[in-house]
Coordinates of C-alpha atoms in Angstrom, one line a residue:
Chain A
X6 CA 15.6 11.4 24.8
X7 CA 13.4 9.2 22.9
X8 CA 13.4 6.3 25.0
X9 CA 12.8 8.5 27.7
X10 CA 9.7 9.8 25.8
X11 CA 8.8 6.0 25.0
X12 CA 7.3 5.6 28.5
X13 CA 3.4 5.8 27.7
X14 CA 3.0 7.6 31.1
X15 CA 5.4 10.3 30.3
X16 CA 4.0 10.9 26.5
X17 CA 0.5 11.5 28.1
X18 CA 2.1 14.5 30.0
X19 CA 4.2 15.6 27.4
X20 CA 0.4 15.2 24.7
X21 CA -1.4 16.5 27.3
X22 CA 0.7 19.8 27.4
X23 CA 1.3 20.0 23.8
X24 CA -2.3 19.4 22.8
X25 CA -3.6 22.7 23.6
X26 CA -1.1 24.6 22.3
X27 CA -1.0 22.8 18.6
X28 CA -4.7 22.8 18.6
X29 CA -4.8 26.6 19.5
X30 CA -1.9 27.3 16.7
X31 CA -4.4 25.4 14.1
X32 CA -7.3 27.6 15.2
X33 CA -5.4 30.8 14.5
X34 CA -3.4 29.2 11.4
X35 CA -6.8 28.4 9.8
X36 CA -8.4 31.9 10.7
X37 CA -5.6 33.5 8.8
X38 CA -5.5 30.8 6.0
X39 CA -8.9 30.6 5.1
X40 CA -10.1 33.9 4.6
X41 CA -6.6 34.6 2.7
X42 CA -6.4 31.4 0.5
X43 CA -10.7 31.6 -0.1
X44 CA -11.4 35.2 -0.2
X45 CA -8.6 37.4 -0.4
X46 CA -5.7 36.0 -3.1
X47 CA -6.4 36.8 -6.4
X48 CA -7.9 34.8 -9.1
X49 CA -5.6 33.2 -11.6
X50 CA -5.4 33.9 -15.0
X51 CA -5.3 30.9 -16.1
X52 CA -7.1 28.5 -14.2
X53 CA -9.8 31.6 -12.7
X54 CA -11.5 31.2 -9.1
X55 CA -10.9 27.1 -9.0
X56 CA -7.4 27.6 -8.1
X57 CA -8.6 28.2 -5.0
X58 CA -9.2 24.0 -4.5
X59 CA -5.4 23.9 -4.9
X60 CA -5.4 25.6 -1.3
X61 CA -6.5 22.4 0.2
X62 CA -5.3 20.0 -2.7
X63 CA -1.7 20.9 -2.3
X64 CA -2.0 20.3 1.4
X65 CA -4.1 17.2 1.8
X66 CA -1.6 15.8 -0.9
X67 CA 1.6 16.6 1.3
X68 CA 0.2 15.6 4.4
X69 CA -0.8 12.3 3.3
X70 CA 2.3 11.5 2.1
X71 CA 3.9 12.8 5.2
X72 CA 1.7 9.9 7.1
X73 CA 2.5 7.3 5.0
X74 CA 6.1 8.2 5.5
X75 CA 5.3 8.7 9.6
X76 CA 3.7 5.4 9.3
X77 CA 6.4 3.4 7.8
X78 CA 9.1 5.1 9.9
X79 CA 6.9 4.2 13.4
X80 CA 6.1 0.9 11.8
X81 CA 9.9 0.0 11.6
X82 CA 10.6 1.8 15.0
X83 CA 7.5 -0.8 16.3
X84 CA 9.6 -3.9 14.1
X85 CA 12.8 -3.3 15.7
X86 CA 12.6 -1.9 19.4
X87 CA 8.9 -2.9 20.0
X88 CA 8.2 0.2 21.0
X89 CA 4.5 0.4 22.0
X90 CA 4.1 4.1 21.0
X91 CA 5.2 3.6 17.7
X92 CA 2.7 1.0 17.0
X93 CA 0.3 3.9 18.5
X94 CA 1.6 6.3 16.3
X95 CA 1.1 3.7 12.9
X96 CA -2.0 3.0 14.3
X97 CA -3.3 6.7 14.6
X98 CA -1.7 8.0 11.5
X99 CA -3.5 5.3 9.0
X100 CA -6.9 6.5 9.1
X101 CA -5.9 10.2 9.3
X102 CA -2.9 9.3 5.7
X103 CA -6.0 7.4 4.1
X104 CA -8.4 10.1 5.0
X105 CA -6.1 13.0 3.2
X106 CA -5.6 10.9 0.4
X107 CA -9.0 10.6 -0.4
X108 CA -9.6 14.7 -0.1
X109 CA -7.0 15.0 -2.2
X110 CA -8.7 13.0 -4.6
X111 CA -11.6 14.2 -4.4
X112 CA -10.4 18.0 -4.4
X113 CA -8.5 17.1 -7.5
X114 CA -11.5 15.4 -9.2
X115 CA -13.5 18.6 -8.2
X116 CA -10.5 21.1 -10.3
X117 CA -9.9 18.6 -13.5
X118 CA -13.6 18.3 -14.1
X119 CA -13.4 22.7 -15.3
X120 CA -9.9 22.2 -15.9
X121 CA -8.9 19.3 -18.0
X122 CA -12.7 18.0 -18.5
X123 CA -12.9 14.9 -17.3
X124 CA -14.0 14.2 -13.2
X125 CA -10.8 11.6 -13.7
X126 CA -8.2 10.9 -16.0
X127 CA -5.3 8.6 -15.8
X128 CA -2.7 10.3 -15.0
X129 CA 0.6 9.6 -13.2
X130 CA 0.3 11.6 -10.3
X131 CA -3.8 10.8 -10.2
X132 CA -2.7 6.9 -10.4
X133 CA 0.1 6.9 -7.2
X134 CA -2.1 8.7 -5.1
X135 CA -4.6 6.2 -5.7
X136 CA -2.7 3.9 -4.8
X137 CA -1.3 5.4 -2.1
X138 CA -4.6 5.3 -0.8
X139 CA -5.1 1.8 -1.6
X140 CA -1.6 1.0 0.7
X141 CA -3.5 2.7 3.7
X142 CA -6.9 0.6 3.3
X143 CA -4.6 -2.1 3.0
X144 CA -2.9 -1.5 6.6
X145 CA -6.4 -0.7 7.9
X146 CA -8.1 -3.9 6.9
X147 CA -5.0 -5.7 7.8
X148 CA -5.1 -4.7 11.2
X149 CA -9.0 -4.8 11.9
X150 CA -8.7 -8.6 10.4
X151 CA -6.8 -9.3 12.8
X152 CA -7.5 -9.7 16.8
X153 CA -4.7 -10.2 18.3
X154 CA -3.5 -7.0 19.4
X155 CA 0.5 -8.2 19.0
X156 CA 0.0 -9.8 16.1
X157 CA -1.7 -6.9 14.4
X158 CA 0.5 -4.5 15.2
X159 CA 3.4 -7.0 14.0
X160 CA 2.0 -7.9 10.9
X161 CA 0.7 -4.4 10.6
X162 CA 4.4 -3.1 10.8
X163 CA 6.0 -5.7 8.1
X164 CA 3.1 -4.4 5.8
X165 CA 3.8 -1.0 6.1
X166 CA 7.4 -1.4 5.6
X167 CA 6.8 -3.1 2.7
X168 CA 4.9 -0.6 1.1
X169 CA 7.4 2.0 2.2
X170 CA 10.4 0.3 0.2
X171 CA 7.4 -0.2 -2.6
X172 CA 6.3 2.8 -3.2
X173 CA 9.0 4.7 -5.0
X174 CA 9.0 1.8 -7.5
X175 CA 5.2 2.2 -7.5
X176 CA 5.6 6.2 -8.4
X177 CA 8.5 5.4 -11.1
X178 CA 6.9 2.9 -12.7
X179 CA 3.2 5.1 -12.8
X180 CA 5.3 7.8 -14.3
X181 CA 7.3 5.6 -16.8
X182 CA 3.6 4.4 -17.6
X183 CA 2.1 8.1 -18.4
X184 CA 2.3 12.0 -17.6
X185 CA -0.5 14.8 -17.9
X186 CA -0.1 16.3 -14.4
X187 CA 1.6 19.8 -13.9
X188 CA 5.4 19.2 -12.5
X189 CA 6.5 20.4 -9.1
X190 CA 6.2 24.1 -9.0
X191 CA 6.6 24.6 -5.5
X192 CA 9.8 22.9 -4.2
X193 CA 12.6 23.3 -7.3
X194 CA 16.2 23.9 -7.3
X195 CA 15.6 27.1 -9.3
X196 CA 13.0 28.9 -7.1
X197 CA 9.2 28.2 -7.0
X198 CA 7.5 29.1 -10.4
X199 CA 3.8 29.5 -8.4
X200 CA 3.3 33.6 -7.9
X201 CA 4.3 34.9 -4.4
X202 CA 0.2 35.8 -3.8
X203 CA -0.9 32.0 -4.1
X204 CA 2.5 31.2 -2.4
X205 CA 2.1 32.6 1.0
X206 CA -1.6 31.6 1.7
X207 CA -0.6 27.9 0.6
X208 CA 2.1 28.3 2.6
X209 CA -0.3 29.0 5.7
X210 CA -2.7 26.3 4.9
X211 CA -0.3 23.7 4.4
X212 CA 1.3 24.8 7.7
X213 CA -2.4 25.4 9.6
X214 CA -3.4 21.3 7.8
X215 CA 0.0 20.1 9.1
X216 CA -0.4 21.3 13.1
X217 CA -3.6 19.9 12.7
X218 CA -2.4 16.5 11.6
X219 CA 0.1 16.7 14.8
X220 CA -3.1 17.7 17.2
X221 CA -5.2 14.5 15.1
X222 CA -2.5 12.5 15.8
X223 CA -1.6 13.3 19.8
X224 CA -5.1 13.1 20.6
X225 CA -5.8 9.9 18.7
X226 CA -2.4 8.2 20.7
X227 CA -3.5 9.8 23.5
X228 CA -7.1 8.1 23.5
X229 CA -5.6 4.9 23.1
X230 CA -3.1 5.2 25.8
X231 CA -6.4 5.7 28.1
X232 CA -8.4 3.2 26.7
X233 CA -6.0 0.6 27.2
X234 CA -5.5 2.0 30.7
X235 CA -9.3 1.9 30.9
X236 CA -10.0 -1.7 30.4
X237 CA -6.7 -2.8 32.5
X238 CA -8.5 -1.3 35.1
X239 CA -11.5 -2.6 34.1
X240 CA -10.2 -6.3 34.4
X241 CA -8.6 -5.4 37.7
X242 CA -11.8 -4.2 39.1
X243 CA -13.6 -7.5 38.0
X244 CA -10.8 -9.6 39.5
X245 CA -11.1 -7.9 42.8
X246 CA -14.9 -8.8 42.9
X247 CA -14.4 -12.2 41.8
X248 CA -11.6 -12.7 44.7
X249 CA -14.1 -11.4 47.1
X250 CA -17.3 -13.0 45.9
X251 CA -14.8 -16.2 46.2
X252 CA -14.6 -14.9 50.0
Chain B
X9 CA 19.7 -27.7 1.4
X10 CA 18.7 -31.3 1.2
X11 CA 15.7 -30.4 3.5
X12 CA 14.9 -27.2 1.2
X13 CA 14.7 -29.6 -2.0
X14 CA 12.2 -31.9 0.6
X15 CA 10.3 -29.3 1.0
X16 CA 10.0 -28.2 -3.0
X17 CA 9.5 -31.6 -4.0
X18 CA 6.5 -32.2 -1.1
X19 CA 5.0 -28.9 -2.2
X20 CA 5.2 -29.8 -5.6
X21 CA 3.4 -33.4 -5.1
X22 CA 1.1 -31.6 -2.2
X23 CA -0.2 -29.2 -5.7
X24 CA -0.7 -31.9 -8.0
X25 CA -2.1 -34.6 -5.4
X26 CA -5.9 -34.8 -5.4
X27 CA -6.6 -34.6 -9.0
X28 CA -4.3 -31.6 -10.6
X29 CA -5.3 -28.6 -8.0
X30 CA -2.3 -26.6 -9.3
X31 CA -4.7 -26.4 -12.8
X32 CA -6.7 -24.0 -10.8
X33 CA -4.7 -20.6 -11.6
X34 CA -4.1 -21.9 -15.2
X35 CA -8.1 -22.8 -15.9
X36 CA -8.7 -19.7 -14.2
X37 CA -6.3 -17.5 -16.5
X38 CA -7.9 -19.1 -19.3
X39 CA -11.6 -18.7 -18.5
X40 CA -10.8 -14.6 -18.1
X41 CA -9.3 -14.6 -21.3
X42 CA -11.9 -16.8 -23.0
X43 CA -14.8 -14.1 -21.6
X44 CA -12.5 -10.9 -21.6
X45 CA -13.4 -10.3 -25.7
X46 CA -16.8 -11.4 -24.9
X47 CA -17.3 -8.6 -22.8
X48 CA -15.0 -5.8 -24.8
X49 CA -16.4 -6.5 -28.0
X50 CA -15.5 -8.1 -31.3
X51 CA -13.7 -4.8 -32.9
X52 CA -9.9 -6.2 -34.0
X53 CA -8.7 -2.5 -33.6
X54 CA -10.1 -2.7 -29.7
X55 CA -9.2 -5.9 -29.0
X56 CA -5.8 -5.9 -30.2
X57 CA -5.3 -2.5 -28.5
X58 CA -6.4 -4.4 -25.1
X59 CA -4.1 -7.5 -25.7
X60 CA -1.4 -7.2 -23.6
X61 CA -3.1 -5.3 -20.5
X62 CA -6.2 -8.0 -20.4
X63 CA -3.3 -10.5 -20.7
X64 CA -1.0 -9.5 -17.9
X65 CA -3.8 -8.5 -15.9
X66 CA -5.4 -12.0 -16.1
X67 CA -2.0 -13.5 -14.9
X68 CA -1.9 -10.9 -12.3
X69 CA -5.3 -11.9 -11.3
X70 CA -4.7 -16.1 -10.9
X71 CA -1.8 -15.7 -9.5
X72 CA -3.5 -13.9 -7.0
X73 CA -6.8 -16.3 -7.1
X74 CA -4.9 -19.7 -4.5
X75 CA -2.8 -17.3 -3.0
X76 CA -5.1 -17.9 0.7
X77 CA -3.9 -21.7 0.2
X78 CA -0.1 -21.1 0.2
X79 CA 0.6 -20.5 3.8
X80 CA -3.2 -20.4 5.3
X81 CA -3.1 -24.4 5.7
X82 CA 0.4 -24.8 7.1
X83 CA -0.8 -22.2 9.5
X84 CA -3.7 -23.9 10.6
X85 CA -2.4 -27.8 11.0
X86 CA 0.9 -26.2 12.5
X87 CA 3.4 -27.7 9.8
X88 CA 4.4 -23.9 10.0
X89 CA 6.3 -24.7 13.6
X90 CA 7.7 -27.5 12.3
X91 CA 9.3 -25.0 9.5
X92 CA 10.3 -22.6 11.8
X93 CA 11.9 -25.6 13.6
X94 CA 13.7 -26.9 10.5
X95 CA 17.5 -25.8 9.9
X96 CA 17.5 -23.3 6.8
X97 CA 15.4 -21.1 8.7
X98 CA 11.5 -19.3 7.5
X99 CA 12.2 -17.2 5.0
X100 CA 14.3 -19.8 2.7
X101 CA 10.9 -22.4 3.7
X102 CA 8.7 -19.6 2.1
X103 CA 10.7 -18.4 -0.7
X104 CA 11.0 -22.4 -1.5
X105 CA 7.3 -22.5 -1.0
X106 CA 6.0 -19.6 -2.9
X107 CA 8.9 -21.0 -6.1
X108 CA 7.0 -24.3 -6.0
X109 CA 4.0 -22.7 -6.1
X110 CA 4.7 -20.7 -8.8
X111 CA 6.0 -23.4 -11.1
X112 CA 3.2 -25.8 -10.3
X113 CA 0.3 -23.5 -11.3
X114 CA 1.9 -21.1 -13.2
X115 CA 4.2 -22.7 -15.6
X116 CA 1.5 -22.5 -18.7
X117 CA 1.2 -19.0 -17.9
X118 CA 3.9 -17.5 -20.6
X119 CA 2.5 -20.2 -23.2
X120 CA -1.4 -19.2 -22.7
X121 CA -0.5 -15.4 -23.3
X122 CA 1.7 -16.0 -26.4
X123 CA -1.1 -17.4 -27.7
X124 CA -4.1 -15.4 -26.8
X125 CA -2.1 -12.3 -27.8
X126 CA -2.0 -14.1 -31.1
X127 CA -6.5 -14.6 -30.9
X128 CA -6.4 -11.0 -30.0
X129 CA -4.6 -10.1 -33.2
X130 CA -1.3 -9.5 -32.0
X131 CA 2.3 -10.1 -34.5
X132 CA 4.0 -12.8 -33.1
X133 CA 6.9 -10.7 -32.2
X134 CA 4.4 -8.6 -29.7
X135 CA 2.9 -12.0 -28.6
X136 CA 6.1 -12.9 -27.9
X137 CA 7.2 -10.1 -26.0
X138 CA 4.4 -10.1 -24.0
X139 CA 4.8 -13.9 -23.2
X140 CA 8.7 -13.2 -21.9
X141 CA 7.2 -10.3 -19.7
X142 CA 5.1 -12.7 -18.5
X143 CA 7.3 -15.1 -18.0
X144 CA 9.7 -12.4 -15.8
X145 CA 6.4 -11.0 -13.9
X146 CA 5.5 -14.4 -13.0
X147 CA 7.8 -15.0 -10.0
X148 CA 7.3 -11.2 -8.8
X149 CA 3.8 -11.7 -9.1
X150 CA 3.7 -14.7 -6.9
X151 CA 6.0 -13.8 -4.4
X152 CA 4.3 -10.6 -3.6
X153 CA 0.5 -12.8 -3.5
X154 CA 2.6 -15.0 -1.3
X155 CA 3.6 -12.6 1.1
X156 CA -0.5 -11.4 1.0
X157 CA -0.9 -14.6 1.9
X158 CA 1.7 -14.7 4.9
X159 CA 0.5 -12.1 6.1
X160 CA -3.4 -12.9 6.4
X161 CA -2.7 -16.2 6.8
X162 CA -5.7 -17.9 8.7
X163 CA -7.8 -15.0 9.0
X164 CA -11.1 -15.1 8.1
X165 CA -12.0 -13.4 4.7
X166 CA -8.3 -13.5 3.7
X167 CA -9.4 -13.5 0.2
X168 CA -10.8 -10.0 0.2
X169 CA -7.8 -9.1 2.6
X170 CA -4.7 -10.7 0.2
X171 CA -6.4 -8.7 -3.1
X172 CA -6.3 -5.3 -1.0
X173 CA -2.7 -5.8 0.1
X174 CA -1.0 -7.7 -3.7
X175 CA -2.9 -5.0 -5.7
X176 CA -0.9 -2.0 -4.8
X177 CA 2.4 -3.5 -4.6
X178 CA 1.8 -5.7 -7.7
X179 CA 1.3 -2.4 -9.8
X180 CA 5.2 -2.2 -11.2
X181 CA 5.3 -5.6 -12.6
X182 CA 2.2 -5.0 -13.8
X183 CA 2.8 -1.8 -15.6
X184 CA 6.2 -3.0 -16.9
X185 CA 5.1 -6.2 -17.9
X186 CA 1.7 -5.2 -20.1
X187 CA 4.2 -2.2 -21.1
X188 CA 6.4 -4.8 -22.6
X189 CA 3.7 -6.2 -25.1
X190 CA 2.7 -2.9 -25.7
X191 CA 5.7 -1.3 -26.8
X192 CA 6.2 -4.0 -28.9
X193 CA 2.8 -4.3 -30.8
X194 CA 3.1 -0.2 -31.4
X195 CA 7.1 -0.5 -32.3
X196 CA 8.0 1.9 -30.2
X197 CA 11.6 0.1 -29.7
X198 CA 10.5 0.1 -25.5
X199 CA 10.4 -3.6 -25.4
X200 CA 13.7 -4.5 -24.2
X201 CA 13.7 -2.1 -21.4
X202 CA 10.2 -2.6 -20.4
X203 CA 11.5 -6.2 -19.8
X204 CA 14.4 -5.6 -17.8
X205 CA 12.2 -3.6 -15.5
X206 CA 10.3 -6.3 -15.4
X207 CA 13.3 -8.5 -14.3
X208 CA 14.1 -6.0 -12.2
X209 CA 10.9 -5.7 -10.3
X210 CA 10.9 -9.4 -10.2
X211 CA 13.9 -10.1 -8.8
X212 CA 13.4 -7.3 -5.5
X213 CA 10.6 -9.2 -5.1
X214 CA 11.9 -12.3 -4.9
X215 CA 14.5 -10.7 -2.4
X216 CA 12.6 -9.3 -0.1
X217 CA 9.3 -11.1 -0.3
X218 CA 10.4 -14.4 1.8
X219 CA 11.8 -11.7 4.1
X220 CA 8.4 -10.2 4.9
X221 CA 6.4 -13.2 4.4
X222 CA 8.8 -15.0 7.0
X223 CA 8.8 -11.7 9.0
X224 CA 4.6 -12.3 8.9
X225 CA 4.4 -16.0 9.8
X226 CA 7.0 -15.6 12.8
X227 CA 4.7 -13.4 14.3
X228 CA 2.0 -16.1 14.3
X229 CA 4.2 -18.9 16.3
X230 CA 4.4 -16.6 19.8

């Protein structure tokens, strides 16, 4: 099924189709998730109105994980079958992984400077995601640096690979190094220990971010699919003049 | 493995020819270190509190510093093909490459931080510590600059390029390493493990790195 999908032709049908109908689910995802995660959940006791920065903290966090997992996993598809679309897919998901990783940071800079007082502290999970976001700018200069489109997207691949295997050593060795942040409350073996009324609207918006990443992401492969097919017609329409001017 | 021993002794001579080039990392390690204080102040408390990350993050920074030369030349006057050509095959060249490199310019490395952790007011024992973390980072360190280096090899600006890719990957060693002298200087008992991390971290990297960097510079001989 994949292969069959691996046809740049046949993925512009299938994005084309899909697009509207992820980008329509975002809209109503956000309509619902804004109002609820903004306006409507209660304050906590704890932490007061701010909390409500953890609505797109928690989300930006995830999600640019999520791409540096998507772009590691295309990058080796890319390495191995030299499948174009993967090396699409890397190249789309880069900007969009750096880009949440820097809201994240910045979201989280906005909540620690009334929460922990300090606009930044060193803290484990502070210091990976940094870095995380360093391994993206990384990939992205990589692959401007380089012209050749082949060779980019080669040397592009290796590098994210590399990073992939990396960064699990990079988040033990952080946390071996030092701890502040809250644990996982969320995901845990014995239940979530967040309350069930800043549950469900994270819930939404993590959802409503993640349909939007998908939409970010077809669109973006999509766009290069036609510009590619764009300049090959380009040089075919030049070619045809210069055979006739030859004439 | 005749021709791999070729190879490390050319790229040994090829670092020393032309009046000690392989000096560059070492001179480089020492000049941080020499202005590091300079700029922290003269407070022993401070400084001997900074030791051992200033230390390990001067190595981490010259070992970084020729890392453009290591395969950027080879690429341009196309000894790399003639690599590529050879029997035992890229990645062994580069791992044999990036090993000569490393013992050419890095060698003083574990001697200059046992004793500038002993300027910056460090016990021997942490000095010492510090200088075997060193020691263990120094190949990881490399390897990882190495494969920076494979893979912007002949690009333009490759400098700015190899500090963008090393940095974040060079963060284990880095924090194991410095962790090392720390736990020692505070007596915390964390020495000893902080090491073998070290080792650890090392030793992947001197598995895989040739891998990647060979992976990079195949890419560059379609």
């Amino acid at each position: 099924m994949w292969s069959y999908f691996a046809n740049p032709g046949r993925f512009d049908g299938l994005a084309r189709t899909l697009i509207p109908w992820t980008a329509g689910l975002t809209v109503v995802l956000f309509a619902v998730g804004i109002p609820w995660a903004l306006v409507v959940s209660p304050p906590d006791y704890q932490q007061g109105e701010t909390i409500r920065i953890m609505h797109v903290h928690v989300p930006a966090a995830w999600l640019s994980m999520a791409a540096y997992a998507g772009l590691g996993a295309s990058s080796f598809v890319y390495f191995v079958w030299r499948h174009n679309l993967a090396d699409l897919a890397a190249r789309s998901l880069a900007p969009i992984g750096a880009v949440f990783a820097a809201l994240c940071l910045l979201t989280g800079s906005l909540w620690g400077r009334p929460m922990w007082g300090a606009w930044w502290v060193w803290d484990a999970r502070l210091t990976s995601m940094l870095v995380l976001f360093l391994l993206f700018c990384g990939y992205i200069a990589l692959r401007v640096a380089i012209e050749d489109e082949r060779l980019a997207a080669r040397s592009g691949a290796v590098l994210a690979m590399a990073g992939l295997i990396n960064l699990p050593i990079i988040k033990f060795s952080v946390d071996w190094w030092n701890t502040l942040h809250q644990p996982a409350s969320v995901i845990r073996f014995d239940g979530p220990t967040i309350h069930a009324s800043q549950l469900w609207p994270l819930l939404v918006m993590t959802l409503a971010f993640t349909v939007f990443m998908v939409t970010l992401v077809l669109s973006l492969m999509r766009s290069m699919i036609l510009e590619t097919r764009a300049i090959a017609l380009g040089r075919a329409i030049e070619r045809r003049a210069e055979a006739e001017a030859r004439r | 493995m005749s021709a791999l021993a070729a190879l490390f002794a050319r790229e040994l001579r090829l670092s020393w020819a032309g009046g000690g080039g392989a000096a560059g990392p070492a001179a480089f390690n020492l000049a941080a270190l020499t202005l590091a204080p300079l700029a922290i102040g003269p407070s022993a408390e401070t400084l001997a509190a900074a030791a051992p990350g200033v230390i390990a993050f001067a190595l981490l920074l010259s070992a970084l510093q020729s890392a453009e030369r290591m395969f950027g030349e080879d690429t341009a006057d196309g000894t790399l093909e003639l690599y590529a050509l050879a029997g035992p095959g890229l990645a062994l060249a580069a791992l044999v490459k990036m090993a000569a490199f490393a013992l050419a310019s890095l060698w003083p490395a574990p001697l200059i931080a046992f004793f500038a952790g002993l300027a910056y007011g460090l016990s021997a024992e942490a000095s010492f510590a510090l200088a075997a973390g060193l020691a263990l980072a120094a190949p990881g360190l490399v390897m990882i600059a190495g494969f920076a280096g494979a893979l912007s090899a002949g690009l333009k600006r490759a400098g700015l390029l190899i500090a963008l890719i090393a940095a974040p990957l060079q963060v284990p060693i880095l924090i194991f390493a410095s962790g090392a002298g720390r736990a020692a200087a505070e007596g915390t008992g964390l020495a000893g493990a902080n090491l073998m991390m070290t080792a650890a971290a090392s030793l992947l990297a001197l598995v895989l790195a040739p891998m990647g960097a060979a992976a990079a510079l195949k890419g560059r001989l379609e």
